[in-house]
PDB file of C-alpha atoms in Angstrom:
ATOM      1  CA  ARG A   1      99.063  96.614  89.121  1.00  0.00           C
ATOM      2  CA  ASN A   2      98.432  99.967  88.245  1.00  0.00           C
ATOM      3  CA  PRO A   3      94.885 101.187  87.849  1.00  0.00           C
ATOM      4  CA  SER A   4      96.123 104.654  86.877  1.00  0.00           C
ATOM      5  CA  GLN A   5      94.336 104.544  83.530  1.00  0.00           C
ATOM      6  CA  PHE A   6      91.097 105.856  85.263  1.00  0.00           C
ATOM      7  CA  THR A   7      92.323 106.773  88.687  1.00  0.00           C
ATOM      8  CA  ILE A   8      94.400 109.775  87.501  1.00  0.00           C
ATOM      9  CA  ASN A   9      92.196 113.015  88.194  1.00  0.00           C
ATOM     10  CA  PRO A  10      88.981 111.268  88.669  1.00  0.00           C
ATOM     11  CA  SER A  11      86.006 113.227  88.336  1.00  0.00           C
ATOM     12  CA  ARG A  12      82.929 112.532  90.599  1.00  0.00           C
ATOM     13  CA  HIS A  13      80.816 113.338  87.769  1.00  0.00           C
ATOM     14  CA  ASN A  14      81.980 111.235  84.679  1.00  0.00           C
ATOM     15  CA  VAL A  15      83.148 108.012  86.756  1.00  0.00           C
ATOM     16  CA  ASN A  16      80.124 105.412  87.431  1.00  0.00           C
ATOM     17  CA  ILE A  17      79.808 102.145  88.720  1.00  0.00           C
ATOM     18  CA  PRO A  18      79.327 100.582  85.142  1.00  0.00           C
ATOM     19  CA  GLU A  19      82.165 102.023  83.680  1.00  0.00           C
ATOM     20  CA  ILE A  20      84.505 101.084  86.285  1.00  0.00           C
ATOM     21  CA  LYS A  21      83.092  97.436  86.303  1.00  0.00           C
ATOM     22  CA  ARG A  22      83.797  97.718  82.393  1.00  0.00           C
ATOM     23  CA  HIS A  23      87.187  98.796  82.881  1.00  0.00           C
ATOM     24  CA  LEU A  24      88.118  96.343  85.402  1.00  0.00           C
ATOM     25  CA  HIS A  25      86.671  93.442  83.837  1.00  0.00           C
ATOM     26  CA  ARG A  26      88.545  94.447  80.239  1.00  0.00           C
ATOM     27  CA  PHE A  27      91.973  94.203  82.217  1.00  0.00           C
ATOM     28  CA  GLY A  28      90.945  90.701  83.687  1.00  0.00           C
ATOM     29  CA  TYR A  29      90.316  92.326  87.290  1.00  0.00           C
ATOM     30  CA  LEU A  30      86.600  91.653  87.784  1.00  0.00           C
ATOM     31  CA  GLN A  31      84.335  89.101  86.020  1.00  0.00           C
ATOM     32  CA  ARG A  32      81.103  90.531  84.199  1.00  0.00           C
ATOM     33  CA  ASN A  33      78.015  90.661  86.259  1.00  0.00           C
ATOM     34  CA  ASN A  34      80.258  90.428  89.526  1.00  0.00           C
ATOM     35  CA  ASN A  35      78.324  92.041  92.458  1.00  0.00           C
ATOM     36  CA  ASN A  36      80.537  90.493  95.589  1.00  0.00           C
ATOM     37  CA  LYS A  37      81.231  92.714  98.141  1.00  0.00           C
ATOM     38  CA  ASN A  38      85.078  92.704  98.832  1.00  0.00           C
ATOM     39  CA  LEU A  39      87.892  94.128 100.727  1.00  0.00           C
ATOM     40  CA  GLY A  40      85.718  94.958 103.668  1.00  0.00           C
ATOM     41  CA  LEU A  41      84.391  97.990 101.879  1.00  0.00           C
ATOM     42  CA  PRO A  42      80.918  99.224 102.692  1.00  0.00           C
ATOM     43  CA  ILE A  43      78.413  98.791  99.519  1.00  0.00           C
ATOM     44  CA  THR A  44      77.223 102.474  98.580  1.00  0.00           C
ATOM     45  CA  GLY A  45      76.143 101.911  95.246  1.00  0.00           C
ATOM     46  CA  LYS A  46      78.726 104.703  93.857  1.00  0.00           C
ATOM     47  CA  PRO A  47      82.496 105.397  93.354  1.00  0.00           C
ATOM     48  CA  ASP A  48      82.892 106.384  96.980  1.00  0.00           C
ATOM     49  CA  SER A  49      86.305 107.816  98.021  1.00  0.00           C
ATOM     50  CA  ASP A  50      86.863 104.717 100.293  1.00  0.00           C
ATOM     51  CA  THR A  51      86.837 102.405  97.005  1.00  0.00           C
ATOM     52  CA  LEU A  52      88.588 104.658  94.870  1.00  0.00           C
ATOM     53  CA  SER A  53      91.389 105.237  97.434  1.00  0.00           C
ATOM     54  CA  HIS A  54      91.703 101.428  97.741  1.00  0.00           C
ATOM     55  CA  VAL A  55      91.730 101.036  93.859  1.00  0.00           C
ATOM     56  CA  ARG A  56      94.845 103.399  93.827  1.00  0.00           C
ATOM     57  CA  LEU A  57      96.855 101.567  96.503  1.00  0.00           C
ATOM     58  CA  PRO A  58      99.731  99.399  95.614  1.00  0.00           C
ATOM     59  CA  ARG A  59      98.507  95.750  96.209  1.00  0.00           C
ATOM     60  CA  CYS A  60      99.234  91.998  95.987  1.00  0.00           C
ATOM     61  CA  GLY A  61      99.325  91.005  92.079  1.00  0.00           C
ATOM     62  CA  TYR A  62      97.617  87.820  93.260  1.00  0.00           C
ATOM     63  CA  PRO A  63      93.922  88.137  92.518  1.00  0.00           C
ATOM     64  CA  ASP A  64      91.401  87.976  95.452  1.00  0.00           C
ATOM     65  CA  ASP A  65      88.885  86.048  94.231  1.00  0.00           C
ATOM     66  CA  VAL A  66      90.901  82.785  92.832  1.00  0.00           C
ATOM     67  CA  ASP A  67      87.493  80.777  92.072  1.00  0.00           C
ATOM     68  CA  SER A  68      86.604  83.244  89.471  1.00  0.00           C
ATOM     69  CA  LYS A  69      89.521  83.292  87.515  1.00  0.00           C
ATOM     70  CA  THR A  70      88.723  83.475  83.745  1.00  0.00           C
ATOM     71  CA  THR A  71      91.035  82.792  80.705  1.00  0.00           C
ATOM     72  CA  ALA A  72      90.884  86.439  80.261  1.00  0.00           C
ATOM     73  CA  PHE A  73      92.619  86.745  83.294  1.00  0.00           C
ATOM     74  CA  HIS A  74      95.741  85.180  81.759  1.00  0.00           C
ATOM     75  CA  THR A  75      95.719  86.348  78.346  1.00  0.00           C
ATOM     76  CA  LYS A  76      94.830  90.097  78.360  1.00  0.00           C
ATOM     77  CA  GLN A  77      97.462  92.274  78.616  1.00  0.00           C
ATOM     78  CA  LYS A  78      97.472  94.389  81.892  1.00  0.00           C
TER      79      LYS A  78
ATOM     80  CA  TYR B   1      90.790  84.263 106.069  1.00  0.00           C
ATOM     81  CA  VAL B   2      90.466  82.475 102.785  1.00  0.00           C
ATOM     82  CA  TYR B   3      92.241  79.585 101.538  1.00  0.00           C
ATOM     83  CA  PHE B   4      92.905  78.782  97.892  1.00  0.00           C
ATOM     84  CA  PRO B   5      90.798  76.378  95.857  1.00  0.00           C
ATOM     85  CA  GLY B   6      91.302  72.877  97.278  1.00  0.00           C
ATOM     86  CA  ARG B   7      92.844  74.149 100.467  1.00  0.00           C
ATOM     87  CA  PRO B   8      96.388  73.135  99.546  1.00  0.00           C
ATOM     88  CA  ARG B   9      99.052  72.926 102.108  1.00  0.00           C
ATOM     89  CA  TRP B  10     102.538  71.724 102.610  1.00  0.00           C
ATOM     90  CA  THR B  11     102.091  68.045 103.756  1.00  0.00           C
ATOM     91  CA  ARG B  12     105.258  66.832 105.040  1.00  0.00           C
ATOM     92  CA  ASP B  13     105.493  65.580 108.673  1.00  0.00           C
ATOM     93  CA  ILE B  14     104.988  67.821 111.590  1.00  0.00           C
ATOM     94  CA  PRO B  15     106.891  69.481 112.836  1.00  0.00           C
ATOM     95  CA  LEU B  16     107.388  70.499 109.296  1.00  0.00           C
ATOM     96  CA  GLN B  17     110.695  72.150 108.205  1.00  0.00           C
ATOM     97  CA  LEU B  18     110.857  74.413 105.067  1.00  0.00           C
ATOM     98  CA  THR B  19     113.817  75.577 103.087  1.00  0.00           C
ATOM     99  CA  TYR B  20     113.899  79.146 101.498  1.00  0.00           C
ATOM    100  CA  ALA B  21     116.764  80.387  99.110  1.00  0.00           C
ATOM    101  CA  PHE B  22     117.215  83.959  97.508  1.00  0.00           C
ATOM    102  CA  SER B  23     117.738  84.294  93.701  1.00  0.00           C
ATOM    103  CA  GLN B  24     121.363  85.282  92.962  1.00  0.00           C
ATOM    104  CA  GLU B  25     120.269  87.170  89.683  1.00  0.00           C
ATOM    105  CA  ASN B  26     117.211  88.786  90.815  1.00  0.00           C
ATOM    106  CA  LEU B  27     117.579  90.848  93.863  1.00  0.00           C
ATOM    107  CA  THR B  28     116.852  94.396  94.008  1.00  0.00           C
ATOM    108  CA  PRO B  29     120.055  96.798  93.370  1.00  0.00           C
ATOM    109  CA  TYR B  30     119.497  99.450  96.136  1.00  0.00           C
ATOM    110  CA  LEU B  31     118.953  96.709  99.099  1.00  0.00           C
ATOM    111  CA  THR B  32     121.793  94.724 100.215  1.00  0.00           C
ATOM    112  CA  PRO B  33     121.602  90.913 100.343  1.00  0.00           C
ATOM    113  CA  THR B  34     122.457  91.148 104.241  1.00  0.00           C
ATOM    114  CA  GLN B  35     119.176  93.734 104.448  1.00  0.00           C
ATOM    115  CA  ILE B  36     117.041  91.477 102.406  1.00  0.00           C
ATOM    116  CA  ARG B  37     118.158  88.558 104.522  1.00  0.00           C
ATOM    117  CA  ARG B  38     117.542  90.148 107.866  1.00  0.00           C
ATOM    118  CA  VAL B  39     114.010  91.239 106.837  1.00  0.00           C
ATOM    119  CA  PHE B  40     112.929  87.689 105.557  1.00  0.00           C
ATOM    120  CA  ARG B  41     114.332  86.184 108.648  1.00  0.00           C
ATOM    121  CA  ARG B  42     112.145  88.441 110.709  1.00  0.00           C
ATOM    122  CA  ALA B  43     109.066  87.739 108.285  1.00  0.00           C
ATOM    123  CA  PHE B  44     109.654  83.875 108.227  1.00  0.00           C
ATOM    124  CA  ALA B  45     109.792  84.093 112.261  1.00  0.00           C
ATOM    125  CA  LYS B  46     106.405  85.539 112.410  1.00  0.00           C
ATOM    126  CA  TRP B  47     104.833  82.870 110.879  1.00  0.00           C
ATOM    127  CA  ALA B  48     107.094  80.146 112.705  1.00  0.00           C
ATOM    128  CA  LEU B  49     105.922  81.579 116.054  1.00  0.00           C
ATOM    129  CA  VAL B  50     102.301  80.550 115.614  1.00  0.00           C
ATOM    130  CA  ILE B  51     102.341  76.887 113.517  1.00  0.00           C
ATOM    131  CA  PRO B  52     104.579  74.100 114.123  1.00  0.00           C
ATOM    132  CA  VAL B  53     106.743  74.995 110.810  1.00  0.00           C
ATOM    133  CA  SER B  54     110.293  76.265 110.666  1.00  0.00           C
ATOM    134  CA  PHE B  55     112.054  77.943 107.886  1.00  0.00           C
ATOM    135  CA  VAL B  56     115.717  77.477 107.342  1.00  0.00           C
ATOM    136  CA  GLU B  57     117.550  79.132 104.775  1.00  0.00           C
ATOM    137  CA  THR B  58     119.809  77.284 101.891  1.00  0.00           C
ATOM    138  CA  GLU B  59     122.216  78.488  99.572  1.00  0.00           C
ATOM    139  CA  ASP B  60     120.986  76.125  97.182  1.00  0.00           C
ATOM    140  CA  TYR B  61     118.131  77.854  95.213  1.00  0.00           C
ATOM    141  CA  GLU B  62     117.459  74.810  92.728  1.00  0.00           C
ATOM    142  CA  ILE B  63     116.265  72.655  95.657  1.00  0.00           C
ATOM    143  CA  ALA B  64     114.534  75.279  98.061  1.00  0.00           C
ATOM    144  CA  ASP B  65     111.185  74.968  99.022  1.00  0.00           C
ATOM    145  CA  ILE B  66     110.546  78.660  98.666  1.00  0.00           C
ATOM    146  CA  LYS B  67     112.629  80.639  96.084  1.00  0.00           C
ATOM    147  CA  ILE B  68     112.868  84.254  96.709  1.00  0.00           C
ATOM    148  CA  GLY B  69     113.374  87.024  94.091  1.00  0.00           C
ATOM    149  CA  PHE B  70     112.640  90.449  92.899  1.00  0.00           C
ATOM    150  CA  PHE B  71     110.688  90.084  89.439  1.00  0.00           C
ATOM    151  CA  ALA B  72     109.237  92.442  86.706  1.00  0.00           C
ATOM    152  CA  GLY B  73     106.761  91.851  84.063  1.00  0.00           C
ATOM    153  CA  ASP B  74     105.975  87.961  83.207  1.00  0.00           C
ATOM    154  CA  HIS B  75     107.824  85.961  85.698  1.00  0.00           C
ATOM    155  CA  GLY B  76     106.061  82.460  84.879  1.00  0.00           C
ATOM    156  CA  ASP B  77     102.907  82.432  86.966  1.00  0.00           C
ATOM    157  CA  GLY B  78     100.579  83.600  84.333  1.00  0.00           C
ATOM    158  CA  GLU B  79     100.115  86.814  86.296  1.00  0.00           C
ATOM    159  CA  PRO B  80     102.042  89.493  84.905  1.00  0.00           C
ATOM    160  CA  PHE B  81     103.451  92.469  87.243  1.00  0.00           C
ATOM    161  CA  ASP B  82     102.743  95.665  85.799  1.00  0.00           C
ATOM    162  CA  GLY B  83     106.573  97.097  86.564  1.00  0.00           C
ATOM    163  CA  VAL B  84     108.083  99.195  88.881  1.00  0.00           C
ATOM    164  CA  LEU B  85     105.314 101.262  91.060  1.00  0.00           C
ATOM    165  CA  GLY B  86     107.206 102.358  94.117  1.00  0.00           C
ATOM    166  CA  THR B  87     110.689 101.683  96.015  1.00  0.00           C
ATOM    167  CA  TRP B  88     111.627  98.643  98.521  1.00  0.00           C
ATOM    168  CA  ALA B  89     112.254 100.088 102.134  1.00  0.00           C
ATOM    169  CA  VAL B  90     113.791  98.454 104.888  1.00  0.00           C
ATOM    170  CA  ASP B  91     113.863 101.726 107.010  1.00  0.00           C
ATOM    171  CA  PHE B  92     111.631 104.785 106.283  1.00  0.00           C
ATOM    172  CA  HIS B  93     113.876 106.823 108.281  1.00  0.00           C
ATOM    173  CA  GLU B  94     116.499 106.160 105.619  1.00  0.00           C
ATOM    174  CA  GLN B  95     114.436 105.606 102.527  1.00  0.00           C
ATOM    175  CA  LYS B  96     112.333 108.916 102.215  1.00  0.00           C
ATOM    176  CA  SER B  97     110.622 108.055  98.865  1.00  0.00           C
ATOM    177  CA  THR B  98     106.671 108.788  99.132  1.00  0.00           C
ATOM    178  CA  VAL B  99     106.355 105.715  97.531  1.00  0.00           C
ATOM    179  CA  ALA B 100     108.446 103.473  99.868  1.00  0.00           C
ATOM    180  CA  VAL B 101     106.763 100.120 100.149  1.00  0.00           C
ATOM    181  CA  ASP B 102     108.013  98.280 103.392  1.00  0.00           C
ATOM    182  CA  LEU B 103     109.512  95.230 102.319  1.00  0.00           C
ATOM    183  CA  GLU B 104     108.977  93.496 105.556  1.00  0.00           C
ATOM    184  CA  SER B 105     105.147  93.680 105.613  1.00  0.00           C
ATOM    185  CA  VAL B 106     105.142  92.378 101.865  1.00  0.00           C
ATOM    186  CA  ALA B 107     107.323  89.464 102.892  1.00  0.00           C
ATOM    187  CA  VAL B 108     105.287  88.531 105.948  1.00  0.00           C
ATOM    188  CA  HIS B 109     102.046  88.722 103.266  1.00  0.00           C
ATOM    189  CA  GLU B 110     103.579  86.482 100.480  1.00  0.00           C
ATOM    190  CA  ILE B 111     104.885  83.863 103.105  1.00  0.00           C
ATOM    191  CA  GLY B 112     101.065  83.725 104.070  1.00  0.00           C
ATOM    192  CA  HIS B 113     100.499  82.859 100.391  1.00  0.00           C
ATOM    193  CA  VAL B 114     103.387  80.145 100.207  1.00  0.00           C
ATOM    194  CA  LEU B 115     101.664  78.609 103.433  1.00  0.00           C
ATOM    195  CA  GLY B 116      98.210  78.331 101.500  1.00  0.00           C
ATOM    196  CA  LEU B 117      96.186  81.684 102.736  1.00  0.00           C
ATOM    197  CA  GLY B 118      94.562  83.637  99.825  1.00  0.00           C
ATOM    198  CA  HIS B 119      93.334  87.290 100.761  1.00  0.00           C
ATOM    199  CA  SER B 120      91.601  88.299 103.517  1.00  0.00           C
ATOM    200  CA  SER B 121      88.885  90.753 103.788  1.00  0.00           C
ATOM    201  CA  VAL B 122      89.782  91.796 107.140  1.00  0.00           C
ATOM    202  CA  LYS B 123      91.645  95.327 106.807  1.00  0.00           C
ATOM    203  CA  ASP B 124      94.231  94.744 109.801  1.00  0.00           C
ATOM    204  CA  ALA B 125      95.253  91.158 108.651  1.00  0.00           C
ATOM    205  CA  ALA B 126      98.424  90.720 106.943  1.00  0.00           C
ATOM    206  CA  MET B 127      96.863  88.941 104.138  1.00  0.00           C
ATOM    207  CA  TYR B 128      94.852  92.031 103.523  1.00  0.00           C
ATOM    208  CA  PRO B 129      95.615  92.665  99.672  1.00  0.00           C
ATOM    209  CA  THR B 130      96.588  96.231  99.788  1.00  0.00           C
ATOM    210  CA  LEU B 131      99.283  98.268 101.766  1.00  0.00           C
ATOM    211  CA  LYS B 132      99.732 102.095 101.621  1.00  0.00           C
ATOM    212  CA  PRO B 133     103.084 103.525 100.926  1.00  0.00           C
ATOM    213  CA  ARG B 134     105.319 104.378 103.969  1.00  0.00           C
ATOM    214  CA  SER B 135     103.052 102.104 106.338  1.00  0.00           C
ATOM    215  CA  LYS B 136     103.976  98.765 107.972  1.00  0.00           C
ATOM    216  CA  LYS B 137     102.042  95.680 108.680  1.00  0.00           C
ATOM    217  CA  VAL B 138     104.449  93.184 110.087  1.00  0.00           C
ATOM    218  CA  ASP B 139     102.501  91.446 112.821  1.00  0.00           C
ATOM    219  CA  LEU B 140      99.893  88.804 112.464  1.00  0.00           C
ATOM    220  CA  ASN B 141      96.430  89.726 113.174  1.00  0.00           C
ATOM    221  CA  VAL B 142      94.159  86.793 114.693  1.00  0.00           C
ATOM    222  CA  ASP B 143      92.392  86.311 111.330  1.00  0.00           C
ATOM    223  CA  ASP B 144      95.730  85.243 110.102  1.00  0.00           C
ATOM    224  CA  VAL B 145      96.772  83.163 113.018  1.00  0.00           C
ATOM    225  CA  VAL B 146      93.257  81.438 112.943  1.00  0.00           C
ATOM    226  CA  GLY B 147      93.570  80.869 109.143  1.00  0.00           C
ATOM    227  CA  VAL B 148      97.269  79.295 109.125  1.00  0.00           C
ATOM    228  CA  GLN B 149      96.854  77.339 112.422  1.00  0.00           C
ATOM    229  CA  SER B 150      93.677  75.441 110.941  1.00  0.00           C
ATOM    230  CA  LEU B 151      96.144  74.477 108.166  1.00  0.00           C
ATOM    231  CA  TYR B 152      98.867  73.366 110.253  1.00  0.00           C
ATOM    232  CA  GLY B 153      97.902  73.480 113.828  1.00  0.00           C
ATOM    233  CA  THR B 154      99.206  75.387 116.697  1.00  0.00           C
ATOM    234  CA  ASN B 155     102.969  75.748 117.717  1.00  0.00           C
ATOM    235  CA  PRO B 156     102.839  74.323 121.127  1.00  0.00           C
ATOM    236  CA  ASN B 157     105.026  77.642 122.228  1.00  0.00           C
ATOM    237  CA  PHE B 158     102.493  79.985 121.107  1.00  0.00           C
ATOM    238  CA  ASN B 159      99.851  81.643 123.331  1.00  0.00           C
ATOM    239  CA  ILE B 160      97.187  83.520 121.396  1.00  0.00           C
ATOM    240  CA  SER B 161      96.129  85.104 124.532  1.00  0.00           C
ATOM    241  CA  GLY B 162      99.512  87.426 124.091  1.00  0.00           C
ATOM    242  CA  LEU B 163      98.287  88.272 120.526  1.00  0.00           C
ATOM    243  CA  LEU B 164      94.677  89.345 121.714  1.00  0.00           C
ATOM    244  CA  ALA B 165      96.312  91.432 124.468  1.00  0.00           C
ATOM    245  CA  SER B 166      98.508  93.221 121.963  1.00  0.00           C
ATOM    246  CA  GLU B 167      95.548  93.761 119.745  1.00  0.00           C
ATOM    247  CA  THR B 168      93.321  95.116 122.023  1.00  0.00           C
ATOM    248  CA  SER B 169      96.214  97.533 123.443  1.00  0.00           C
ATOM    249  CA  THR B 170      96.641  98.624 119.755  1.00  0.00           C
ATOM    250  CA  ASN B 171      92.604  99.235 119.400  1.00  0.00           C
ATOM    251  CA  LEU B 172      93.156 101.352 122.338  1.00  0.00           C
ATOM    252  CA  ALA B 173      95.562 103.459 121.164  1.00  0.00           C
ATOM    253  CA  ASP B 174      94.087 104.068 117.832  1.00  0.00           C
TER     254      ASP B 174
END
């Protein structure tokens, strides 16, 4: 999965958590209002470098949270 | 470790034997079938070491329990792949690409899915969902072992203290 649409040259000043979550939701990676901790990352409340580094890494295409899959997960074009 | 909803697992008699076969049409052109076979044999062996399950290669792709191929885009499971992101590697000394991804590490991970494990939050686990380019994660972590053994039981020849000793030594080295 390629998150490059928003991770190419991200600026710390114009990327915020709601924006990232909207993006992930739009492309089927995250349900709305999902505040779950994931990937063993610390919760910092901001788009910290650890989190952004993980978003950029190549990853397995299978969803992490299989219980929360929605129809959108299957129908949205990635 | 995490299971899929409903905790699905292979349910034949123990010791379980699963067959695997490679697609003839959907392999990757820059690795030879021999290289791919060797990598997968090693990857299956990692799991077979810890649970009473054996994996046997068969030529018959249609009836194999586990079908192995390299696919792009929509491949039939409702989760289309994005397309090419990097280059498969079986030897980083030969493959110099900065986006080379270790095939054996991915094979070990995907076999974990086939056995019923989902994505783990333990960074050192084989079932952690991300892998840095030019890195390897071919050994099972305690998290992977405990997870899969609770589904299938323990291989009578496996000794977890050896794995724990190996992990302690790796941590000390780090």
